[in-house]
Amino acid sequence: MSKTHYFPNDIVHFAWSVNNEPVLTIQSGDTVVFETREVTDGQFNIDSTTEAIAGLDWNRVYPLAGPVYIEGAEPGDTLAVEILDLKTKGWGWTAVLPGLGLLAKEFPEAYLRTFDLSDGEYIHFRDDIKVPIEPFLGTMGVCPKDADNVPIMPPGTFGGNMDTKQLMIGTTLYLPVQEVGALFSCGDGHAAQGDGEVCVSALECPMTSKLKFTLIKGKSISAPQFQTKGALTPKVNHAGFYGTTGVGADLFKASQDALRGMVDHIAETYNMPKVDAYLLSSLCVDLKISEIVDAGHYVVSAVLPLAVFEQ
């Protein structure tokens, strides 16, 4: 008979390692409730200002709850993680972190904004701008094969720091088991994010998560896969979108060009400082590969949901 377990909220780890001792052992079909910390492990809070970025201890970034050992899991199996529930816990932040982000050279200065999330429905970016809260865990993964203090960033075939906003309530994530017991961990809660997480932070927040684990024996996949329950962007589909593009032979540069166009558009159209337009883009603008087959000339689109400007 399946059980519900509660992961202790005082245990975290900061790297992937086969030497991390399992905190919970569960059976296929069991559910685990996690209380995860925001990505700085409490170094920021609702009252933090930009000055807090300079004192950030990067050794405490990405606290993960785990590992969870799934009985019977072996390399070559697949672990299905059904996302039953996700709830933000009151507040969150987003920031420009110097040297990071898609437009790091254009935005070299640190900048931090915090937000009250207590209404549970919207991030109130400005009096006339509301970004829907659509929570997901930025990091979910099994332990990488033979991992020995592997950094949480970047992601890999094991999952990890995928920052994939489609991993919302109702989605099932499929992970290729690489170590005995799978050794699943999670964290890095996000209240909202655009595809690309372009300024390097989403709306980072502490999170309560309820996940159900099912082991699929003998099914092998090479990298994470997922299935959503419904539409990808149901809260903003009704009001149209505005798109900017980048075109060229370098996919990364085309992405930068599309984003530059979007930052300029938001700043000019909505009378906003460019740095805030950059942050808003990271929270709700989706980067899309619109064309990749035309003799090395790629088209990347940055797509802004106009619903965030509705009153």
Short mmCIF file of C-alpha atoms in Angstrom, two decimals:
data_model
loop_
_atom_site.label_atom_id
_atom_site.label_comp_id
_atom_site.label_asym_id
_atom_site.label_seq_id
_atom_site.Cartn_x
_atom_site.Cartn_y
_atom_site.Cartn_z
CA MET A 1 0.00 0.00 0.00
CA SER A 2 1.41 3.39 -1.01
CA LYS A 3 2.46 5.85 1.70
CA THR A 4 3.00 9.59 2.06
CA HIS A 5 6.34 10.62 3.54
CA TYR A 6 7.49 14.03 4.80
CA PHE A 7 11.04 14.98 4.01
CA PRO A 8 12.75 16.66 7.01
CA ASN A 9 13.19 20.35 6.25
CA ASP A 10 16.48 20.66 8.15
CA ILE A 11 18.51 18.43 5.78
CA VAL A 12 19.99 19.71 2.50
CA HIS A 13 22.98 19.07 0.29
CA PHE A 14 24.80 21.37 -2.15
CA ALA A 15 26.30 18.95 -4.70
CA TRP A 16 25.45 15.71 -6.48
CA SER A 17 27.36 12.79 -4.99
CA VAL A 18 26.96 9.05 -4.66
CA ASN A 19 28.29 9.59 -1.13
CA ASN A 20 25.25 11.61 -0.03
CA GLU A 21 23.47 9.31 2.41
CA PRO A 22 19.78 8.70 1.61
CA VAL A 23 17.49 10.56 4.00
CA LEU A 24 14.32 8.68 3.05
CA THR A 25 13.77 5.23 1.56
CA ILE A 26 10.47 4.75 -0.24
CA GLN A 27 8.63 2.26 -2.42
CA SER A 28 7.42 2.77 -5.98
CA GLY A 29 4.02 4.42 -5.76
CA ASP A 30 4.84 6.44 -2.63
CA THR A 31 4.46 10.20 -2.29
CA VAL A 32 6.87 12.64 -0.65
CA VAL A 33 6.12 16.15 0.63
CA PHE A 34 9.13 18.50 0.51
CA GLU A 35 9.61 21.92 2.12
CA THR A 36 12.42 23.41 0.02
CA ARG A 37 14.41 26.57 0.68
CA GLU A 38 14.90 29.36 -1.84
CA VAL A 39 18.07 29.08 -3.86
CA THR A 40 20.32 31.26 -1.62
CA ASP A 41 19.51 29.12 1.44
CA GLY A 42 18.12 32.08 3.36
CA GLN A 43 20.81 34.61 2.46
CA PHE A 44 18.07 36.78 0.92
CA ASN A 45 14.72 37.62 2.50
CA ILE A 46 11.72 39.85 1.71
CA ASP A 47 13.57 42.90 3.09
CA SER A 48 16.85 42.31 1.24
CA THR A 49 18.24 45.03 -1.02
CA THR A 50 20.73 44.97 -3.88
CA GLU A 51 23.61 45.29 -1.42
CA ALA A 52 22.95 41.70 -0.28
CA ILE A 53 24.25 40.34 -3.59
CA ALA A 54 27.84 41.39 -2.84
CA GLY A 55 27.86 39.23 0.29
CA LEU A 56 26.39 36.13 -1.33
CA ASP A 57 28.17 32.93 -0.25
CA TRP A 58 28.06 30.80 -3.40
CA ASN A 59 28.94 27.68 -1.40
CA ARG A 60 25.44 27.88 0.10
CA VAL A 61 23.60 28.36 -3.19
CA TYR A 62 21.30 25.57 -4.46
CA PRO A 63 20.31 23.73 -1.27
CA LEU A 64 18.59 20.52 -2.35
CA ALA A 65 16.28 18.29 -0.34
CA GLY A 66 17.44 14.72 -0.71
CA PRO A 67 18.50 12.15 -1.53
CA VAL A 68 15.43 9.93 -1.61
CA TYR A 69 16.21 6.24 -2.24
CA ILE A 70 13.61 4.36 -4.31
CA GLU A 71 13.61 0.65 -3.56
CA GLY A 72 14.34 -1.46 -6.62
CA ALA A 73 15.63 1.38 -8.82
CA GLU A 74 18.62 0.39 -10.94
CA PRO A 75 20.53 1.90 -13.86
CA GLY A 76 18.51 1.31 -17.02
CA ASP A 77 15.19 1.97 -15.27
CA THR A 78 13.12 5.13 -15.50
CA LEU A 79 11.78 7.09 -12.52
CA ALA A 80 8.44 8.82 -13.10
CA VAL A 81 7.89 11.85 -10.86
CA GLU A 82 4.28 13.07 -10.86
CA ILE A 83 3.92 16.64 -9.62
CA LEU A 84 0.81 16.57 -7.45
CA ASP A 85 1.02 19.99 -5.80
CA LEU A 86 3.28 23.06 -5.57
CA LYS A 87 2.79 26.07 -3.31
CA THR A 88 4.94 29.17 -2.93
CA LYS A 89 5.68 30.24 0.63
CA GLY A 90 4.93 33.93 0.90
CA TRP A 91 7.73 35.77 -0.89
CA GLY A 92 10.34 35.61 -3.62
CA TRP A 93 13.05 37.51 -5.44
CA THR A 94 14.61 38.05 -8.84
CA ALA A 95 17.90 39.71 -9.69
CA VAL A 96 20.64 40.63 -12.08
CA LEU A 97 23.77 38.85 -10.85
CA PRO A 98 26.96 40.40 -12.30
CA GLY A 99 28.61 38.29 -14.99
CA LEU A 100 25.58 36.03 -15.45
CA GLY A 101 22.57 36.09 -17.76
CA LEU A 102 22.01 36.26 -21.49
CA LEU A 103 22.83 39.99 -21.63
CA ALA A 104 25.54 40.06 -18.95
CA LYS A 105 27.64 42.69 -20.74
CA GLU A 106 24.73 45.09 -21.14
CA PHE A 107 23.63 44.70 -17.51
CA PRO A 108 26.88 44.49 -15.50
CA GLU A 109 25.54 45.99 -12.28
CA ALA A 110 23.89 43.98 -9.49
CA TYR A 111 20.16 44.55 -9.02
CA LEU A 112 17.73 42.79 -6.67
CA ARG A 113 13.96 43.00 -6.30
CA THR A 114 11.81 41.11 -3.80
CA PHE A 115 8.07 40.42 -4.00
CA ASP A 116 5.21 39.55 -1.67
CA LEU A 117 3.50 36.44 -3.06
CA SER A 118 0.85 36.17 -0.38
CA ASP A 119 -2.16 36.66 -2.69
CA GLY A 120 -1.20 33.33 -4.30
CA GLU A 121 -2.28 34.37 -7.80
CA TYR A 122 0.03 37.07 -9.11
CA ILE A 123 3.47 38.61 -8.84
CA HIS A 124 2.75 42.35 -8.67
CA PHE A 125 5.68 43.54 -10.76
CA ARG A 126 4.23 47.05 -11.01
CA ASP A 127 0.79 48.52 -10.24
CA ASP A 128 -0.21 47.87 -13.86
CA ILE A 129 1.77 44.63 -14.43
CA LYS A 130 0.77 41.29 -12.91
CA VAL A 131 2.64 38.09 -13.75
CA PRO A 132 0.64 34.92 -12.98
CA ILE A 133 2.14 32.67 -10.33
CA GLU A 134 2.83 29.34 -12.03
CA PRO A 135 5.12 27.47 -9.62
CA PHE A 136 7.61 24.76 -10.47
CA LEU A 137 10.83 23.31 -9.10
CA GLY A 138 13.85 24.52 -11.04
CA THR A 139 15.88 21.51 -9.93
CA MET A 140 14.72 17.89 -9.88
CA GLY A 141 17.03 15.01 -10.61
CA VAL A 142 18.52 11.67 -9.80
CA CYS A 143 22.16 11.30 -8.83
CA PRO A 144 24.46 11.34 -11.88
CA LYS A 145 26.48 8.19 -12.50
CA ASP A 146 29.61 8.06 -10.31
CA ALA A 147 29.05 11.65 -9.16
CA ASP A 148 31.52 12.97 -6.60
CA ASN A 149 30.64 16.52 -5.50
CA VAL A 150 29.30 17.52 -8.92
CA PRO A 151 27.95 21.12 -8.86
CA ILE A 152 24.17 21.54 -9.01
CA MET A 153 24.63 23.74 -12.07
CA PRO A 154 24.52 22.85 -14.94
CA PRO A 155 21.84 20.23 -15.71
CA GLY A 156 22.58 16.91 -17.36
CA THR A 157 21.04 13.71 -18.66
CA PHE A 158 20.10 12.94 -15.04
CA GLY A 159 17.91 16.05 -14.83
CA GLY A 160 19.04 18.53 -12.19
CA ASN A 161 18.92 22.29 -12.70
CA MET A 162 16.70 22.13 -15.81
CA ASP A 163 14.67 25.30 -15.05
CA THR A 164 11.87 23.95 -17.24
CA LYS A 165 8.69 25.86 -16.44
CA GLN A 166 6.46 23.15 -17.93
CA LEU A 167 7.21 20.99 -14.87
CA MET A 168 4.12 22.40 -13.18
CA ILE A 169 1.27 20.79 -11.24
CA GLY A 170 -0.07 17.84 -13.23
CA THR A 171 3.10 17.21 -15.22
CA THR A 172 4.97 13.92 -14.95
CA LEU A 173 8.76 14.08 -15.27
CA TYR A 174 10.64 10.99 -16.45
CA LEU A 175 14.26 10.59 -15.32
CA PRO A 176 16.80 7.94 -16.39
CA VAL A 177 18.07 6.13 -13.29
CA GLN A 178 21.89 6.22 -13.20
CA GLU A 179 22.65 4.89 -9.70
CA VAL A 180 21.10 2.18 -7.54
CA GLY A 181 18.16 3.65 -5.63
CA ALA A 182 17.96 6.62 -8.05
CA LEU A 183 18.88 9.04 -5.19
CA PHE A 184 16.39 11.77 -6.12
CA SER A 185 16.76 15.35 -4.89
CA CYS A 186 14.92 18.61 -5.58
CA GLY A 187 14.83 22.33 -4.79
CA ASP A 188 15.21 25.75 -6.43
CA GLY A 189 11.51 26.68 -6.31
CA HIS A 190 10.23 29.23 -8.85
CA ALA A 191 6.98 31.18 -8.70
CA ALA A 192 7.25 32.13 -12.40
CA GLN A 193 9.74 32.06 -15.25
CA GLY A 194 9.89 32.60 -18.98
CA ASP A 195 11.45 29.92 -21.17
CA GLY A 196 15.15 30.76 -21.07
CA GLU A 197 15.35 32.35 -17.59
CA VAL A 198 17.19 35.07 -19.45
CA CYS A 199 18.57 37.21 -16.61
CA VAL A 200 19.72 34.00 -14.78
CA SER A 201 17.07 34.19 -12.04
CA ALA A 202 13.40 33.33 -12.13
CA LEU A 203 11.09 34.45 -9.32
CA GLU A 204 13.05 32.45 -6.75
CA CYS A 205 11.11 31.33 -3.69
CA PRO A 206 10.72 28.73 -0.94
CA MET A 207 8.25 26.03 -1.93
CA THR A 208 6.08 23.21 -0.62
CA SER A 209 5.99 20.34 -3.10
CA LYS A 210 4.11 17.05 -3.23
CA LEU A 211 5.63 14.48 -5.59
CA LYS A 212 4.62 10.90 -6.37
CA PHE A 213 7.32 8.43 -7.47
CA THR A 214 6.73 5.45 -9.75
CA LEU A 215 9.50 3.16 -10.91
CA ILE A 216 9.29 1.90 -14.51
CA LYS A 217 11.48 -1.20 -14.62
CA GLY A 218 13.41 -1.96 -17.78
CA LYS A 219 12.45 1.26 -19.57
CA SER A 220 15.56 3.16 -20.60
CA ILE A 221 15.63 6.80 -21.72
CA SER A 222 18.73 8.83 -22.57
CA ALA A 223 17.67 12.14 -21.01
CA PRO A 224 14.71 13.62 -19.10
CA GLN A 225 11.28 13.64 -20.71
CA PHE A 226 7.97 15.01 -19.48
CA GLN A 227 4.25 15.00 -20.16
CA THR A 228 2.02 17.92 -19.22
CA LYS A 229 -1.60 17.63 -18.17
CA GLY A 230 -2.86 20.42 -20.44
CA ALA A 231 -1.87 23.63 -22.23
CA LEU A 232 1.65 24.99 -21.73
CA THR A 233 0.64 28.59 -20.87
CA PRO A 234 -3.03 28.47 -19.88
CA LYS A 235 -3.03 31.63 -17.73
CA VAL A 236 -1.88 34.00 -20.49
CA ASN A 237 -3.15 32.50 -23.76
CA HIS A 238 -6.25 34.70 -24.02
CA ALA A 239 -4.70 38.12 -24.62
CA GLY A 240 -2.24 37.76 -27.47
CA PHE A 241 1.54 38.05 -27.64
CA TYR A 242 4.20 40.44 -28.93
CA GLY A 243 7.32 38.93 -30.49
CA THR A 244 10.80 40.19 -31.33
CA THR A 245 13.35 38.18 -33.29
CA GLY A 246 17.05 37.56 -33.67
CA VAL A 247 18.38 36.20 -36.97
CA GLY A 248 21.84 34.87 -37.78
CA ALA A 249 24.27 31.98 -37.99
CA ASP A 250 24.91 31.81 -34.22
CA LEU A 251 21.98 30.48 -32.21
CA PHE A 252 23.21 32.04 -28.96
CA LYS A 253 23.74 35.45 -30.56
CA ALA A 254 20.33 35.24 -32.24
CA SER A 255 18.84 34.60 -28.79
CA GLN A 256 20.64 37.65 -27.43
CA ASP A 257 19.40 39.80 -30.34
CA ALA A 258 15.81 38.67 -29.85
CA LEU A 259 16.04 39.50 -26.15
CA ARG A 260 17.63 42.90 -26.80
CA GLY A 261 14.73 43.75 -29.05
CA MET A 262 12.27 42.65 -26.38
CA VAL A 263 13.97 44.62 -23.59
CA ASP A 264 13.89 47.73 -25.80
CA HIS A 265 10.24 47.13 -26.69
CA ILE A 266 9.12 46.71 -23.08
CA ALA A 267 11.15 49.68 -21.85
CA GLU A 268 9.83 52.02 -24.55
CA THR A 269 6.24 50.80 -24.71
CA TYR A 270 5.61 50.54 -20.98
CA ASN A 271 7.84 53.39 -19.73
CA MET A 272 10.15 51.17 -17.74
CA PRO A 273 13.89 51.21 -16.93
CA LYS A 274 15.71 48.70 -19.12
CA VAL A 275 16.93 46.72 -16.13
CA ASP A 276 13.33 46.15 -15.01
CA ALA A 277 12.37 45.19 -18.56
CA TYR A 278 15.19 42.63 -18.42
CA LEU A 279 13.88 41.20 -15.14
CA LEU A 280 10.31 41.10 -16.45
CA SER A 281 11.55 39.23 -19.53
CA SER A 282 13.12 36.60 -17.30
CA LEU A 283 9.79 36.10 -15.52
CA CYS A 284 7.42 35.84 -18.48
CA VAL A 285 9.05 36.12 -21.94
CA ASP A 286 9.54 32.80 -23.75
CA LEU A 287 12.45 32.24 -26.12
CA LYS A 288 11.53 30.00 -29.05
CA ILE A 289 13.55 28.53 -31.90
CA SER A 290 11.37 29.60 -34.79
CA GLU A 291 13.61 28.36 -37.61
CA ILE A 292 16.76 26.23 -37.64
CA VAL A 293 16.85 24.54 -41.08
CA ASP A 294 17.71 27.37 -43.46
CA ALA A 295 21.41 26.85 -44.23
CA GLY A 296 22.71 27.88 -40.82
CA HIS A 297 20.64 31.04 -40.49
CA TYR A 298 18.58 30.65 -37.35
CA VAL A 299 15.53 32.60 -36.19
CA VAL A 300 14.91 32.96 -32.46
CA SER A 301 11.75 34.67 -31.23
CA ALA A 302 11.21 36.30 -27.84
CA VAL A 303 7.49 36.19 -27.08
CA LEU A 304 5.80 38.46 -24.51
CA PRO A 305 2.31 37.54 -23.16
CA LEU A 306 0.22 40.69 -23.23
CA ALA A 307 -2.02 39.30 -20.48
CA VAL A 308 0.49 40.50 -17.86
CA PHE A 309 -0.51 44.09 -18.64
CA GLU A 310 -4.23 43.54 -18.08
CA GLN A 311 -5.93 45.22 -15.12
#
